[in-house]
Structures are given as C-alpha cells and as structure tokens.
Coordinates of C-alpha atoms in Angstrom, one line a residue:
Chain S
M1 CA -20.0 28.5 67.7
K2 CA -17.4 25.8 67.1
L3 CA -18.6 23.9 70.0
F4 CA -22.1 23.9 68.6
A5 CA -20.9 22.7 65.3
Q6 CA -18.9 19.8 66.8
N7 CA -21.6 18.6 69.2
P8 CA -24.6 17.4 67.5
P9 CA -27.6 16.5 69.7
P10 CA -28.2 12.8 70.3
G11 CA -30.2 10.8 67.8
P12 CA -30.1 11.0 64.0
F13 CA -27.9 14.2 64.1
R14 CA -25.0 12.0 65.2
R15 CA -23.5 10.2 62.2
E16 CA -22.9 7.0 64.1
T17 CA -26.7 6.6 64.5
W18 CA -26.8 5.7 60.7
R19 CA -25.7 2.1 60.5
S20 CA -26.7 0.8 57.0
P21 CA -23.7 -0.8 55.3
V22 CA -25.3 -0.5 51.9
R23 CA -26.2 3.1 52.0
G24 CA -23.8 5.4 50.2
P25 CA -23.2 7.7 47.2
W26 CA -22.9 4.8 44.7
L27 CA -26.3 3.4 45.6
T28 CA -27.9 6.8 45.7
S29 CA -26.3 7.6 42.3
V30 CA -27.7 4.4 40.7
L31 CA -31.2 5.4 41.9
G32 CA -30.6 9.0 40.9
A33 CA -29.6 7.9 37.4
A34 CA -32.8 5.9 37.0
L35 CA -34.9 8.9 38.1
L36 CA -32.9 11.1 35.7
V37 CA -34.4 9.0 32.9
G38 CA -37.9 8.4 34.3
I39 CA -38.8 11.9 35.7
P40 CA -38.3 13.8 32.4
V41 CA -40.6 11.3 30.7
V42 CA -43.3 11.9 33.3
F43 CA -42.8 15.7 33.3
A44 CA -42.8 16.0 29.4
T45 CA -45.9 13.7 29.0
G46 CA -47.6 15.8 31.7
L47 CA -47.0 19.0 29.7
L48 CA -48.2 17.2 26.6
S49 CA -51.4 16.4 28.3
Y50 CA -51.9 20.1 29.0
V51 CA -51.3 20.8 25.3
A52 CA -53.7 18.0 24.2
Y53 CA -56.5 19.9 26.0
E54 CA -56.0 22.8 23.5
P55 CA -56.1 25.3 26.4
A56 CA -56.0 28.3 24.0
L57 CA -59.5 27.4 22.6
G58 CA -62.8 28.5 24.1
S59 CA -63.1 27.7 27.8
N60 CA -60.9 24.7 27.6
N61 CA -58.3 26.1 30.0
L62 CA -59.4 24.9 33.5
I63 CA -56.3 25.8 35.4
G64 CA -56.5 29.6 35.5
D65 CA -54.1 32.0 33.8
P66 CA -50.9 30.0 33.1
G67 CA -49.0 33.2 32.8
L68 CA -45.5 32.3 31.3
L69 CA -46.0 28.6 31.8
D70 CA -47.6 27.8 28.5
F71 CA -45.0 28.9 26.0
Y72 CA -44.7 25.4 24.5
V73 CA -48.4 25.0 23.6
F74 CA -48.9 23.9 19.9
S75 CA -51.8 22.6 18.0
W76 CA -52.4 19.0 19.1
P77 CA -52.5 16.6 16.1
T78 CA -55.1 13.8 15.4
S79 CA -52.5 11.4 14.1
P80 CA -51.5 8.8 15.2
S81 CA -54.9 8.2 16.8
W82 CA -53.3 6.5 19.8
L83 CA -51.0 9.5 20.6
Y84 CA -52.8 10.7 23.7
A85 CA -53.3 7.1 24.9
L86 CA -49.5 6.7 24.6
T87 CA -48.5 10.0 26.2
Q88 CA -50.9 9.8 29.1
G89 CA -50.5 6.1 29.5
L90 CA -46.8 6.8 30.0
H91 CA -47.4 9.7 32.3
V92 CA -49.5 7.7 34.8
T93 CA -48.0 4.2 34.4
I94 CA -44.3 5.4 34.5
G95 CA -45.3 7.8 37.3
I96 CA -46.6 4.8 39.4
A97 CA -43.7 2.6 38.5
L98 CA -41.3 5.3 39.8
V99 CA -42.7 5.3 43.3
P100 CA -40.4 2.6 44.7
I101 CA -37.3 4.3 43.2
V102 CA -38.3 7.6 44.6
L103 CA -38.9 6.2 48.1
V104 CA -35.7 4.2 48.1
K105 CA -33.8 7.2 46.8
L106 CA -35.3 9.2 49.7
W107 CA -34.3 6.5 52.2
S108 CA -30.7 6.5 50.8
A109 CA -30.3 10.3 51.2
M110 CA -32.0 10.5 54.5
P111 CA -28.8 11.2 56.6
K112 CA -28.6 14.5 54.7
L113 CA -31.8 15.7 56.4
F114 CA -30.1 15.4 59.8
E115 CA -26.8 17.1 58.8
W116 CA -25.0 18.9 61.6
P117 CA -24.5 21.8 61.8
P118 CA -27.8 22.4 60.1
L119 CA -26.7 25.6 58.4
R120 CA -23.1 26.2 57.5
S121 CA -23.4 29.2 55.2
P122 CA -26.0 31.2 53.1
A123 CA -25.1 28.8 50.2
H124 CA -25.8 25.8 52.3
A125 CA -29.1 27.3 53.5
L126 CA -30.2 27.9 49.9
E127 CA -29.3 24.3 49.0
R128 CA -31.2 22.9 51.9
A129 CA -34.2 25.1 51.1
S130 CA -34.2 23.9 47.5
L131 CA -33.9 20.3 48.6
A132 CA -36.8 20.6 51.0
L133 CA -38.8 22.0 48.0
L134 CA -37.7 19.1 45.9
V135 CA -38.8 16.5 48.4
S136 CA -42.0 18.3 49.2
S137 CA -43.0 18.8 45.5
T138 CA -42.1 15.3 44.6
L139 CA -44.3 13.8 47.3
F140 CA -47.1 16.4 46.4
Q141 CA -47.0 15.5 42.7
F142 CA -46.9 11.8 43.2
A143 CA -49.7 11.8 45.9
T144 CA -52.1 14.1 44.0
G145 CA -51.6 12.3 40.7
I146 CA -52.0 8.8 42.1
F147 CA -55.1 9.9 44.2
N148 CA -56.6 11.5 41.1
A149 CA -56.2 8.3 39.1
Q150 CA -58.3 6.6 41.9
L151 CA -60.9 9.3 42.0
Y152 CA -59.9 10.2 45.5
Y153 CA -59.8 13.9 46.3
P154 CA -59.1 14.5 50.0
W155 CA -58.1 18.2 49.5
K156 CA -59.9 21.5 48.9
F157 CA -57.8 22.9 46.0
S158 CA -58.4 22.3 42.3
F159 CA -56.5 19.2 41.3
L160 CA -55.9 20.3 37.7
S161 CA -54.4 23.6 38.7
A162 CA -52.4 22.4 41.7
H163 CA -51.0 19.3 39.8
F164 CA -50.0 21.5 36.7
Y165 CA -48.3 24.3 38.6
G166 CA -47.0 21.8 41.2
G167 CA -45.2 20.1 38.3
W168 CA -43.4 23.4 37.6
V169 CA -42.3 23.8 41.2
F170 CA -41.1 20.2 41.1
I171 CA -39.2 20.5 37.8
A172 CA -37.5 23.7 39.0
A173 CA -36.2 21.9 42.1
F174 CA -35.4 18.7 40.1
V175 CA -33.4 20.4 37.4
L176 CA -31.4 22.4 40.0
H177 CA -30.7 19.2 41.9
A178 CA -29.6 17.5 38.8
V179 CA -27.3 20.3 37.7
L180 CA -25.7 20.4 41.2
R181 CA -25.4 16.6 41.6
V182 CA -24.8 15.0 38.2
P183 CA -21.0 15.5 38.5
T184 CA -21.1 13.8 41.9
M185 CA -23.3 11.1 40.5
R186 CA -21.0 10.4 37.6
R187 CA -17.9 10.3 39.9
S188 CA -19.7 7.9 42.3
L189 CA -20.9 5.6 39.5
R190 CA -17.3 5.2 38.5
E191 CA -16.4 3.8 41.9
R192 CA -18.1 0.5 41.3
R193 CA -19.2 -1.2 38.0
L194 CA -22.9 -2.0 38.1
L195 CA -22.3 -5.5 36.6
D196 CA -19.7 -6.3 39.2
E197 CA -22.0 -5.2 42.0
L198 CA -24.8 -7.4 40.6
R199 CA -22.5 -10.4 41.0
R200 CA -21.8 -9.7 44.7
G201 CA -23.8 -11.7 47.2
L202 CA -24.4 -10.9 50.9
D203 CA -21.0 -12.3 51.9
E204 CA -19.1 -10.0 49.5
T205 CA -21.1 -6.9 50.4
T206 CA -18.8 -4.2 51.9
P207 CA -19.6 -0.6 52.8
E208 CA -18.7 2.1 50.3
R209 CA -15.5 4.0 51.0
G210 CA -15.1 7.8 51.1
Q211 CA -15.9 10.9 53.0
S212 CA -19.6 11.1 52.1
A213 CA -22.1 11.8 54.8
L214 CA -24.2 9.0 53.4
I215 CA -21.6 6.3 54.4
A216 CA -22.1 5.0 57.9
P217 CA -18.9 5.6 60.0
A218 CA -19.6 2.4 62.0
P219 CA -21.7 0.1 59.8
S220 CA -23.5 -2.9 61.1
A221 CA -23.1 -6.3 59.4
P222 CA -25.0 -6.4 56.1
T223 CA -28.4 -8.2 56.1
I224 CA -29.0 -7.6 52.4
S225 CA -26.6 -7.3 49.5
R226 CA -26.5 -4.1 47.4
R227 CA -27.8 -6.1 44.5
G228 CA -30.6 -7.3 46.8
V229 CA -31.6 -3.6 47.4
L230 CA -31.6 -2.9 43.7
A231 CA -33.5 -6.1 42.9
V232 CA -36.2 -5.4 45.4
T233 CA -36.5 -1.7 44.2
G234 CA -36.5 -2.7 40.5
G235 CA -38.8 -5.6 41.2
A236 CA -41.3 -3.4 43.0
S237 CA -41.2 -1.0 40.2
L238 CA -41.8 -3.7 37.6
G239 CA -44.5 -5.1 39.8
L240 CA -46.4 -1.8 40.0
L241 CA -45.9 -1.6 36.2
A242 CA -47.5 -5.0 35.7
L243 CA -50.4 -4.1 38.1
T244 CA -51.3 -0.9 36.2
A245 CA -50.0 -1.0 32.6
G246 CA -53.0 -3.2 31.5
Q247 CA -55.5 -0.4 31.9
S248 CA -53.7 1.5 29.2
V249 CA -52.1 -1.2 27.0
G250 CA -55.1 -3.6 27.1
G251 CA -54.9 -7.1 25.8
P252 CA -53.7 -9.9 28.1
L253 CA -52.0 -7.3 30.3
R254 CA -55.5 -6.1 31.4
E255 CA -56.0 -9.5 33.1
I256 CA -53.2 -8.9 35.5
A257 CA -53.9 -5.1 36.1
L258 CA -55.4 -6.2 39.4
L259 CA -55.1 -3.0 41.3
A260 CA -55.6 -0.6 38.4
P261 CA -58.6 1.6 38.8
H262 CA -59.7 1.0 35.2
G263 CA -58.3 -2.4 34.5
R264 CA -61.5 -4.3 35.0
D265 CA -63.6 -6.5 32.8
L266 CA -67.2 -5.2 32.3
G267 CA -68.5 -8.0 30.1
D268 CA -68.8 -9.0 26.5
G269 CA -71.6 -6.7 25.2
P270 CA -70.9 -3.9 22.6
N271 CA -71.1 -1.3 25.4
D272 CA -69.2 -3.2 28.0
F273 CA -66.1 -1.1 28.2
Q274 CA -64.7 1.4 30.7
V275 CA -67.0 4.3 31.7
N276 CA -65.5 7.5 33.0
K277 CA -68.7 9.2 34.2
T278 CA -72.1 7.6 34.2
A279 CA -75.2 9.3 32.9
S280 CA -76.9 9.1 36.4
S281 CA -73.9 10.6 38.2
L282 CA -74.2 13.7 36.0
G283 CA -78.0 13.9 36.2
I284 CA -78.7 12.9 32.6
T285 CA -82.3 11.5 32.4
A286 CA -84.1 9.3 29.9
T287 CA -86.5 12.1 29.1
Q288 CA -83.7 14.4 28.0
T289 CA -82.2 11.7 25.7
G290 CA -85.6 10.4 24.4
A291 CA -87.5 11.0 21.2
D292 CA -87.6 14.8 21.8
W293 CA -83.8 15.1 21.8
R294 CA -82.4 17.3 19.0
L295 CA -79.0 18.2 17.9
R296 CA -78.7 21.9 17.1
V297 CA -75.9 23.0 14.8
A298 CA -75.1 26.7 14.8
G299 CA -72.5 28.9 13.0
G300 CA -73.5 28.3 9.4
T301 CA -75.9 29.9 6.9
R302 CA -78.7 27.5 7.9
R303 CA -80.1 26.8 11.3
V304 CA -80.1 23.0 11.6
E305 CA -81.9 20.8 14.1
L306 CA -81.6 17.1 13.7
S307 CA -83.3 14.2 15.4
R308 CA -81.4 11.0 16.0
T309 CA -83.3 9.3 13.1
Q310 CA -82.2 12.1 10.8
L311 CA -78.6 11.8 11.9
L312 CA -78.8 8.1 11.3
A313 CA -80.1 8.7 7.7
M314 CA -76.9 10.7 6.9
A315 CA -73.8 9.1 5.6
Q316 CA -72.4 6.9 8.4
Q317 CA -68.6 6.3 8.9
T318 CA -67.0 3.6 11.0
Y319 CA -63.6 3.8 12.6
E320 CA -61.7 2.0 15.3
L321 CA -60.4 4.6 17.7
P322 CA -59.2 4.8 21.3
I323 CA -60.8 6.8 24.1
A324 CA -57.9 7.7 26.4
C325 CA -58.4 9.2 29.8
V326 CA -56.2 11.7 31.7
E327 CA -56.2 9.2 34.5
G328 CA -54.0 6.9 32.3
W329 CA -56.4 4.3 31.0
S330 CA -57.7 3.8 27.5
T331 CA -60.0 1.6 25.5
T332 CA -60.2 1.1 21.7
Q333 CA -63.7 0.6 20.2
T334 CA -65.3 0.6 16.8
W335 CA -67.4 3.8 16.5
T336 CA -70.0 4.6 13.9
G337 CA -71.5 8.0 13.3
V338 CA -71.6 11.2 11.2
R339 CA -68.4 13.1 10.2
L340 CA -68.2 16.4 12.0
R341 CA -67.2 18.0 8.7
D342 CA -70.4 16.7 7.1
L343 CA -72.4 18.4 9.8
A344 CA -70.5 21.6 9.1
A345 CA -71.4 21.3 5.4
L346 CA -75.0 20.5 6.1
A347 CA -75.3 23.7 8.2
G348 CA -73.7 25.8 5.5
V349 CA -70.5 26.6 7.4
E350 CA -68.0 28.0 5.0
S351 CA -65.0 28.6 7.2
F352 CA -64.4 28.3 10.9
D353 CA -61.6 28.2 13.5
E354 CA -63.0 26.1 16.2
L355 CA -66.0 24.0 17.2
L356 CA -67.8 24.4 20.5
V357 CA -69.4 21.2 21.6
E358 CA -72.1 21.3 24.3
S359 CA -73.6 18.5 26.3
L360 CA -77.0 18.0 28.0
Q361 CA -75.0 17.7 31.1
E362 CA -75.6 20.7 33.4
A363 CA -72.9 20.4 35.9
G364 CA -69.2 19.4 35.8
S365 CA -66.1 20.9 34.3
F366 CA -66.5 19.0 31.0
R367 CA -70.0 19.8 29.9
R368 CA -68.5 21.7 27.0
A369 CA -65.3 21.5 25.0
T370 CA -63.8 23.3 22.1
L371 CA -62.1 21.5 19.2
S372 CA -59.7 23.0 16.8
A373 CA -60.4 23.2 13.0
G374 CA -57.7 20.6 12.5
Q375 CA -59.4 18.2 14.9
V376 CA -62.8 18.7 13.3
G377 CA -61.3 18.4 9.8
D378 CA -59.9 14.9 10.3
R379 CA -62.1 12.4 8.3
R380 CA -62.2 10.1 11.4
S381 CA -63.7 12.8 13.7
L382 CA -67.2 11.7 14.4
L383 CA -70.4 12.6 16.1
A384 CA -70.7 8.9 17.1
L385 CA -74.2 7.3 17.4
R386 CA -73.3 3.7 17.7
V387 CA -70.4 1.6 19.0
N388 CA -69.4 -1.9 18.1
G389 CA -72.6 -2.3 16.0
A390 CA -75.0 -1.3 18.7
D391 CA -76.6 2.0 19.8
L392 CA -74.5 3.9 22.4
S393 CA -75.6 3.0 25.9
P394 CA -76.7 5.9 28.2
D395 CA -73.3 5.7 30.1
H396 CA -71.4 6.0 26.8
G397 CA -73.2 9.1 25.7
F398 CA -76.5 8.1 24.0
P399 CA -77.9 9.7 21.9
A400 CA -74.6 11.1 20.5
R401 CA -71.0 11.7 21.5
I402 CA -67.9 13.1 20.1
V403 CA -65.0 10.8 19.1
V404 CA -61.9 12.4 17.7
P405 CA -58.6 10.7 17.2
A406 CA -55.9 11.5 19.9
L407 CA -58.3 13.7 21.8
P408 CA -58.3 13.4 25.6
G409 CA -61.2 11.3 26.8
V410 CA -63.1 14.1 28.7
H411 CA -63.2 16.2 25.5
C412 CA -64.9 13.4 23.7
T413 CA -68.1 15.0 25.0
K414 CA -71.1 12.7 25.7
W415 CA -74.8 13.5 25.4
V416 CA -74.1 16.2 22.9
N417 CA -77.0 18.5 22.0
R418 CA -75.3 21.5 20.4
L419 CA -72.5 22.2 18.0
E420 CA -71.4 25.7 17.2
F421 CA -68.8 26.4 14.5
R422 CA -67.0 29.6 15.3
A423 CA -64.8 32.0 13.5
T424 CA -62.4 33.6 16.0
R425 CA -60.0 35.3 13.6
A426 CA -61.3 38.3 11.6
Chain Z
M1 CA -13.9 37.3 46.5
R2 CA -14.8 38.3 50.1
L3 CA -18.4 38.1 49.2
G4 CA -17.9 34.6 47.8
R5 CA -16.4 33.5 51.0
A6 CA -19.3 34.9 53.0
Y7 CA -21.8 33.2 50.8
G8 CA -20.1 29.8 50.9
A9 CA -20.0 29.0 47.2
G10 CA -19.4 30.4 43.7
P11 CA -21.6 32.9 41.8
L12 CA -23.1 30.1 39.6
H13 CA -24.3 28.4 42.6
L14 CA -26.2 31.5 43.7
L15 CA -27.5 32.2 40.3
S16 CA -28.9 28.7 39.7
H17 CA -30.6 28.7 43.1
V18 CA -32.2 32.0 42.7
A19 CA -33.4 31.1 39.2
A20 CA -34.9 27.8 40.3
L21 CA -36.4 29.2 43.5
A22 CA -37.9 32.1 41.5
L23 CA -39.5 29.8 39.0
A24 CA -40.9 27.7 41.9
A25 CA -42.2 30.8 43.6
Y26 CA -43.9 32.0 40.4
A27 CA -45.5 28.6 40.0
F28 CA -46.7 28.8 43.6
T29 CA -48.4 32.2 43.0
R30 CA -50.3 30.5 40.1
I31 CA -51.4 27.6 42.4
F32 CA -52.5 30.1 45.1
A33 CA -54.4 32.1 42.5
G34 CA -56.5 29.0 42.0
G35 CA -57.8 29.3 45.6
Q36 CA -57.3 27.5 48.9
P37 CA -53.7 28.6 49.4
W38 CA -53.5 27.4 52.9
N39 CA -54.7 24.0 52.0
V40 CA -52.0 23.8 49.2
V41 CA -49.4 24.8 51.8
L42 CA -50.7 22.2 54.2
W43 CA -50.3 19.5 51.6
F44 CA -46.8 20.6 50.6
V45 CA -45.6 20.8 54.1
G46 CA -47.7 17.8 55.4
A47 CA -46.3 15.6 52.7
V48 CA -42.7 16.2 53.9
V49 CA -43.6 15.9 57.6
L50 CA -45.5 12.7 57.0
H51 CA -42.7 11.1 55.0
D52 CA -39.6 12.3 57.0
L53 CA -41.0 12.4 60.5
V54 CA -43.6 9.6 60.4
A55 CA -43.2 7.1 57.6
F56 CA -39.4 7.0 57.7
P57 CA -39.0 6.4 61.5
L58 CA -41.9 3.9 61.3
Y59 CA -40.4 1.7 58.6
T60 CA -36.9 1.9 59.9
G61 CA -38.3 1.1 63.4
L62 CA -40.1 -2.0 62.0
N63 CA -36.9 -3.0 60.2
R64 CA -34.9 -2.8 63.4
L65 CA -37.6 -4.9 65.1
A66 CA -37.3 -7.5 62.3
L67 CA -33.5 -7.5 62.5
G68 CA -33.6 -7.8 66.3
R69 CA -34.7 -11.4 65.9
R70 CA -31.5 -12.2 64.1
M71 CA -33.2 -14.7 61.8
R72 CA -31.6 -16.0 58.7
S73 CA -35.0 -15.7 57.2
V74 CA -35.3 -11.9 57.7
N75 CA -35.3 -11.0 54.0
H76 CA -38.0 -13.6 53.4
V77 CA -40.2 -11.6 55.8
R78 CA -39.2 -8.0 55.1
V79 CA -39.2 -8.2 51.3
P80 CA -42.8 -9.4 51.0
A81 CA -43.8 -7.0 53.8
L82 CA -42.1 -4.1 52.0
L83 CA -43.9 -5.0 48.7
S84 CA -47.2 -5.3 50.5
G85 CA -46.8 -2.0 52.2
L86 CA -45.7 -0.3 49.0
S87 CA -48.7 -1.6 47.0
F88 CA -50.9 -0.4 49.9
I89 CA -49.4 3.1 49.8
V90 CA -50.0 3.4 46.1
F91 CA -53.5 1.9 46.0
F92 CA -55.0 2.5 49.5
P93 CA -57.8 4.7 48.3
L94 CA -59.2 1.8 46.2
I95 CA -58.3 -0.8 48.8
L96 CA -60.0 1.0 51.6
G97 CA -63.0 2.1 49.4
L98 CA -62.3 5.8 50.0
G99 CA -63.7 8.7 47.9
D100 CA -67.4 8.9 49.1
G101 CA -68.7 6.6 46.4
R102 CA -67.3 8.6 43.6
Y103 CA -65.6 5.6 42.0
E104 CA -68.8 3.6 41.9
A105 CA -70.9 6.5 40.7
S106 CA -68.4 7.3 37.9
T107 CA -67.5 3.8 36.7
T108 CA -70.6 1.6 37.5
L109 CA -68.2 -0.7 39.4
S110 CA -67.9 -1.4 43.0
Q111 CA -64.6 -0.8 44.9
D112 CA -65.1 -3.8 47.0
V113 CA -63.0 -6.1 44.9
Y114 CA -59.8 -4.2 45.7
L115 CA -59.4 -5.2 49.3
G116 CA -59.7 -8.8 48.5
R117 CA -57.3 -8.6 45.5
W118 CA -54.7 -6.8 47.6
L119 CA -54.9 -9.3 50.5
L120 CA -54.6 -12.2 47.9
L121 CA -51.6 -10.4 46.4
C122 CA -50.0 -10.0 49.9
G123 CA -50.8 -13.6 50.7
A124 CA -49.2 -14.8 47.4
M125 CA -46.0 -12.8 48.0
F126 CA -45.6 -14.1 51.5
A127 CA -46.4 -17.7 50.3
V128 CA -43.8 -17.5 47.5
S129 CA -41.2 -16.1 49.8
G130 CA -41.9 -18.8 52.4
L131 CA -41.6 -21.5 49.7
L132 CA -38.3 -20.0 48.6
Y133 CA -37.1 -20.1 52.2
A134 CA -38.2 -23.7 52.6
V135 CA -36.3 -24.7 49.4
R136 CA -33.2 -22.9 50.6
A137 CA -33.4 -24.3 54.1
R138 CA -33.7 -27.8 52.7
R139 CA -30.7 -27.2 50.5
L140 CA -28.6 -25.9 53.4
R141 CA -29.5 -28.8 55.7
P142 CA -26.6 -31.3 55.9
S143 CA -27.8 -34.7 54.4

C-alpha cells in the first residue's frame, strides 16, 4: 500500500511533470477571489430571471416542478422599467466575461486532478467527488448558457430546466468549495501583495514557495511574468465584455459588439430593431393578421371583440420602454397603444388576479403568458399597436403586442388575439 | 475520535459535503424529471472529459511546441493565439454558422458576417502584437 502511494505512474501523476514557475496557490487565489465576486452575481441574476417570469402564475412555469427550489420567488416589480434589462444583461454579459477567469483558474489548479495517491481517505474521496461536480457543473452551465444566447441547441434536454437546476448543482458545489478554500485563499493572498506583484517583470518572476501541490518542484525558467498572466486573463475578460456588452447597454458600445448575437444594426426605420422570433418562423400569416383580426377580451361582465381600428380609436398612450431578452440583449423603443387597464375597464372587469395573454402563434413555448395584477395595473403597461410612430411590423407583433415595463421579452407576447382577466383567489 | 481518524477529517467536513452533495443530487432529480436523463449525464461528464483530457493536453501541448522554439517573441505569438482561441470557444456557434438556420429564421439576419468579423479580429490582434514586437526589437537593437 505504501509502495503504491509513493510510486505514482509516469506522466502527470508525477509532480515533476508540472513545470510552470508561475502556477501556485497565490495565483489560484487571485483568480478564485475574482470568481468569488463574479459567480454570485451570475447566480443571483439567474434566479432573478426565474422570478421575473412569474412562474407561479398560469402556465408560466416551463421548467417542471421546482420542488423546494423556488422558495425565494416574489412578485416581480414593473419599476424601474429597465430592471430586467439590467439583471439579465448582467447575467449573460458577466457570465461571458468570466469565461477566461474560469479557464485560467482550471489551468492553475490542474495538478490537483492528477494527485497521487488518488484517494487517501473517505474525506478525500468526498472532496474529490465534489470538485468533479464543481468542474462539471461549471462547464455545463457556461456551455449551455453561452450556446443558448447564440440560439444553438446541440442537446436533447430542455435548456430552461437543465440550466435552472444545473445552476443549483453548480452553486451547491461552488459554496462548498468556497467554504473549504476561503481560509487557504486568504492565507495565500497574504503571501504576496497584488500591487507588488504587478510591478514585477519577467526577470523578477520567481516561483511561489511552500508545500502546495500546485507549486512545481523543479520549475522551468519563466516565459511570462505573473502580472503577464493576470494581464492576459483580465484583458481577455474585458475584451469579451467589450464584444458583448453593447447588445445590452446599447449606444456607442453596440458598434463594437462585433461578436454579440444581437449586437447588430438593422437600419434606421421605426421597426429596425432586434427581432427575437420572426412572424414567418412561427407560422404567422398575413391572412391571420389582416382586416379580419379581432382582439377578444374575456373575464368581465361584457364580451368584447375589437378590430384594430376600434383599438386605435381608444385613448392612446406612448412610453419609451425596453424589451429585454433572456439571452442578454435589450432594445429601448417608443411604444404607442392602449393601456391594459383601460381594456379591463372596457370589458367590465371589476377585480382580477392575473391576465392570460394569448397569441395567434400556434406553436412554441411562449404562445401564451400570464401577467400579474401588478404588472397589468402599471400605467405604462400597454397593448402596443405602434412603435416609433409607425405601425408595428409583422416581426414585431402586428397587429398588437404586449409591452410591460421590466417584463422579460418573451412574455411581451406578439400577435395577441385574446386577453382573459382571471380571478384565482376566491 | 477513532471514527474521525478513519474518515480523514472532522465532522464539519463530513456534514458540509453531505449537505452540498444532497442539494446537488436533489437538483439532478429535477433535471432528470424534465426528460432525457442520459443526455444530461452525457453533457455533464462529456464537459469534464473534453476539458480535462482533450482541451487541456491540447493547449499545453501547443504551448510546449511554441516554447520549444525558444524565441524571445514567444508571448507575441501565444497571447494573440490564446485570445483568438478563446473568442472562438465562446462564439464558435455563430462563427461556424451552426444551429440549422435557427439564428436567421429568428432574427432575420444572416450568420455569415461572424466568420469574417472573427478572422478580422484575430488578424488585428496578431498585427498589433507583431507591431509591438517590432517596436521592442528596434528599441533593444544596439544603435
């Protein structure tokens, strides 16, 4: 047994295979500290996105029974109107910007994967199992999230459900790792001052000292300084931030969002802004949205059917509001239409708890959405008919779409043909 | 005490691991309930295998290859190469036009621009790096 423990097989299991002179607990700790700030932002904004979908209402919940994992759900507010644009923009943009830090952190801790002996005790086995889970769920969450933002689905499972519950697997392993390692991190960070290290060039770069398995026993001569490693990692992170943030923030940043899926310029017309799903991709035809289209409003004392002309004859309101997508992009436009609460009054609705919105769309997860009474009650919540002074284009939901402040984009239902005000509480 | 020695760590260590692993296992049961459990497992396991046993040996191998040349300019090659690779890893579905036309059907836009943009970005990074090297080399040259 002792012989086995003292004789690792050749290759990465032998410590002298690892030669990097900059790898060590200090570097790993700096990267870990960055992730200790970044990861909670991404996790919390991910949960907020779940909350923003109001999963308790109607058939809004698309991820199956959340069991115990929805204890934090609260009623999502409508103010500030850019709330979801902010939280989801952070989720996706910070997530993408953390990729280099995660990858370099994995590089820095890689000798741990090839520890010898592989298992020293039951405690060590549990530690390694939870580390495997941490690495696996990290890669899983980043890959599925980043692919989803690019509309690429090379898997068979449901993205919404797997990414949501995967987040819980990840945070369980992450918190455990943080609890176990923060003391080591703080000790390692005291070994060198960050500012001192940032002043050291290649010639002054010396290996870390100590017993850690991360430190190479026989390091080769440095080819990059420690500050070089941090600069490349941080620079890559900022670079990815610059390449994607514009699709969420807009303005001049949009010009440099070269690789962002929704960072592109569609033209100068009133309807030339980002489209999430086109009319044709969802089978919406011109016949359905033509002169025979009617909006039915149910749930009140009167049955109401309105043509678009009748809707346009009602009091029109105009507000500048963002549409913010779960994929991390947003676009602020000037919408004109009828207040949802005016439609409730017209139909003789006295009190209601939620509003079911249905679309002409026959397929797809988001052909209907349920809004809370609070969301409907906001004076800026519209059944929009026009945008930027022109009729909505087919791709933006003509004849009518929902626009509600701080509501996730896919719940701003397009091609609406039915509203039902519902009382769910006796 | 004897139990502690057999386990290899204190009771808090055991409790925190059991708690975290139980939460993770619970979350897994919820994912599996959504269908396609084996595909989920394949992705969780595949991600680690791809990173630890394919990507890591590949990039460290490339690094060793670059270092083997013993050039003073090595960082002027491997830094832009690393950044190019990284931007590819993050955006390859768009760059390679993957997704069976879903992007174009959804957004009205063609994916074709991304390959060109990425190549230009890589070109620009290598060019800037080369320029910096030229400036450095000139400064180091004895006059």
